[in-house]
């Protein structure tokens, strides 16, 4: 049979032999999965979110051409992929996902629609030692907090370095950052240490890094903190703080410098916290808090009432299962992105009101090799 095939048809045959068993295996695996495992909440409650996608590394977004697949088949090599080491923070802007990876001393950029993956530390002007919190402005400008260097690196939407902010404050363990709605101030949570009182929120000038204000002190009272970690700011200039050592979230009016309210307490029941890590607020005012002990994200309304949760703790790499979940962000369409340090992944969940192919992170049809080459040529010329 091979003798009757032309050389032109040979690559297609090789590709079919290469991909056939893999595709069959993947298909059978998906068929045997219980579809309810990917719906939140589970029946009989009405579904609110679906699990959509998992990012494990560069291969999760990059396109591999037929020529490269054939080359791998002939040489017996495997596809090169840059994976995640221990992802911590997430920031997303119009379909572009940034993930901090402290052990790798890097921030990685994923763009599923443009089939792009980029290491921000590849720039010779950039030194990252322990990138933690990430924040992205409305125009796509990315701010990266470095816990070791105690500075903030600023990148444009393409992941190109713009400047570095030296922070004028006695930082010891800065963990997260958030931008004010006008973009003029950047807030940093200082988690502090067990034996000191430096458990505060600093406000810096977003252009110069000058210290403008300090919020709070160590304690259990109003606007006092015990190991503050994740922070976020909504459009109404309210600051949300994961006050992890007090097992609560504090909501602060930044204009009045007053406490709006707190919610949460230590416990193992829904609505309580055990190891709260990060926080995000969406455009509708819903509050998302990750908890590494529960392996989930709990979603609250503005009054601090629990609406639902997504995810569960487990020891197997599967959709919606987490062992050491950390950073979280919500995109413009309401999709939730959550990182897990143990499984080295980012899971993406979409709300039921958004179709699988809708929005900035909507699934696209497979791209042809010619379309990919044209897209890559355009992106390279833009750079």
mmCIF file with all atom_site columns, C-alpha atoms in Angstrom, residues 135 176-179 230-234 238-242 278-282 329:
data_model
loop_
_atom_site.group_PDB
_atom_site.id
_atom_site.type_symbol
_atom_site.label_atom_id
_atom_site.label_alt_id
_atom_site.label_comp_id
_atom_site.label_asym_id
_atom_site.label_entity_id
_atom_site.label_seq_id
_atom_site.pdbx_PDB_ins_code
_atom_site.Cartn_x
_atom_site.Cartn_y
_atom_site.Cartn_z
_atom_site.occupancy
_atom_site.B_iso_or_equiv
_atom_site.pdbx_formal_charge
_atom_site.auth_seq_id
_atom_site.auth_comp_id
_atom_site.auth_asym_id
_atom_site.auth_atom_id
_atom_site.pdbx_PDB_model_num
ATOM 1  C CA . UNK A 1 135 ? -1.950  43.621 38.509 1.00 0.00 ? 135 UNK A CA 1
ATOM 2  C CA . UNK A 1 176 ? 0.262   41.398 46.520 1.00 0.00 ? 176 UNK A CA 1
ATOM 3  C CA . UNK A 1 177 ? -0.561  44.677 44.819 1.00 0.00 ? 177 UNK A CA 1
ATOM 4  C CA . UNK A 1 178 ? -3.566  46.540 43.439 1.00 0.00 ? 178 UNK A CA 1
ATOM 5  C CA . UNK A 1 179 ? -4.054  49.702 41.373 1.00 0.00 ? 179 UNK A CA 1
ATOM 6  C CA . UNK A 1 230 ? -4.258  39.133 48.591 1.00 0.00 ? 230 UNK A CA 1
ATOM 7  C CA . UNK A 1 231 ? -5.740  42.570 47.871 1.00 0.00 ? 231 UNK A CA 1
ATOM 8  C CA . UNK A 1 232 ? -7.958  44.096 45.187 1.00 0.00 ? 232 UNK A CA 1
ATOM 9  C CA . UNK A 1 233 ? -9.686  47.433 44.528 1.00 0.00 ? 233 UNK A CA 1
ATOM 10 C CA . UNK A 1 234 ? -13.073 47.870 42.860 1.00 0.00 ? 234 UNK A CA 1
ATOM 11 C CA . UNK A 1 238 ? -13.021 50.125 47.933 1.00 0.00 ? 238 UNK A CA 1
ATOM 12 C CA . UNK A 1 239 ? -10.043 48.058 49.040 1.00 0.00 ? 239 UNK A CA 1
ATOM 13 C CA . UNK A 1 240 ? -10.553 44.339 49.724 1.00 0.00 ? 240 UNK A CA 1
ATOM 14 C CA . UNK A 1 241 ? -7.941  42.698 51.965 1.00 0.00 ? 241 UNK A CA 1
ATOM 15 C CA . UNK A 1 242 ? -7.467  38.997 52.720 1.00 0.00 ? 242 UNK A CA 1
ATOM 16 C CA . UNK A 1 278 ? -5.988  35.694 47.139 1.00 0.00 ? 278 UNK A CA 1
ATOM 17 C CA . UNK A 1 279 ? -8.985  37.821 46.266 1.00 0.00 ? 279 UNK A CA 1
ATOM 18 C CA . UNK A 1 280 ? -10.622 39.329 43.178 1.00 0.00 ? 280 UNK A CA 1
ATOM 19 C CA . UNK A 1 281 ? -13.686 41.500 42.628 1.00 0.00 ? 281 UNK A CA 1
ATOM 20 C CA . UNK A 1 282 ? -15.587 41.369 39.333 1.00 0.00 ? 282 UNK A CA 1
ATOM 21 C CA . UNK A 1 329 ? -8.487  36.800 38.578 1.00 0.00 ? 329 UNK A CA 1
#
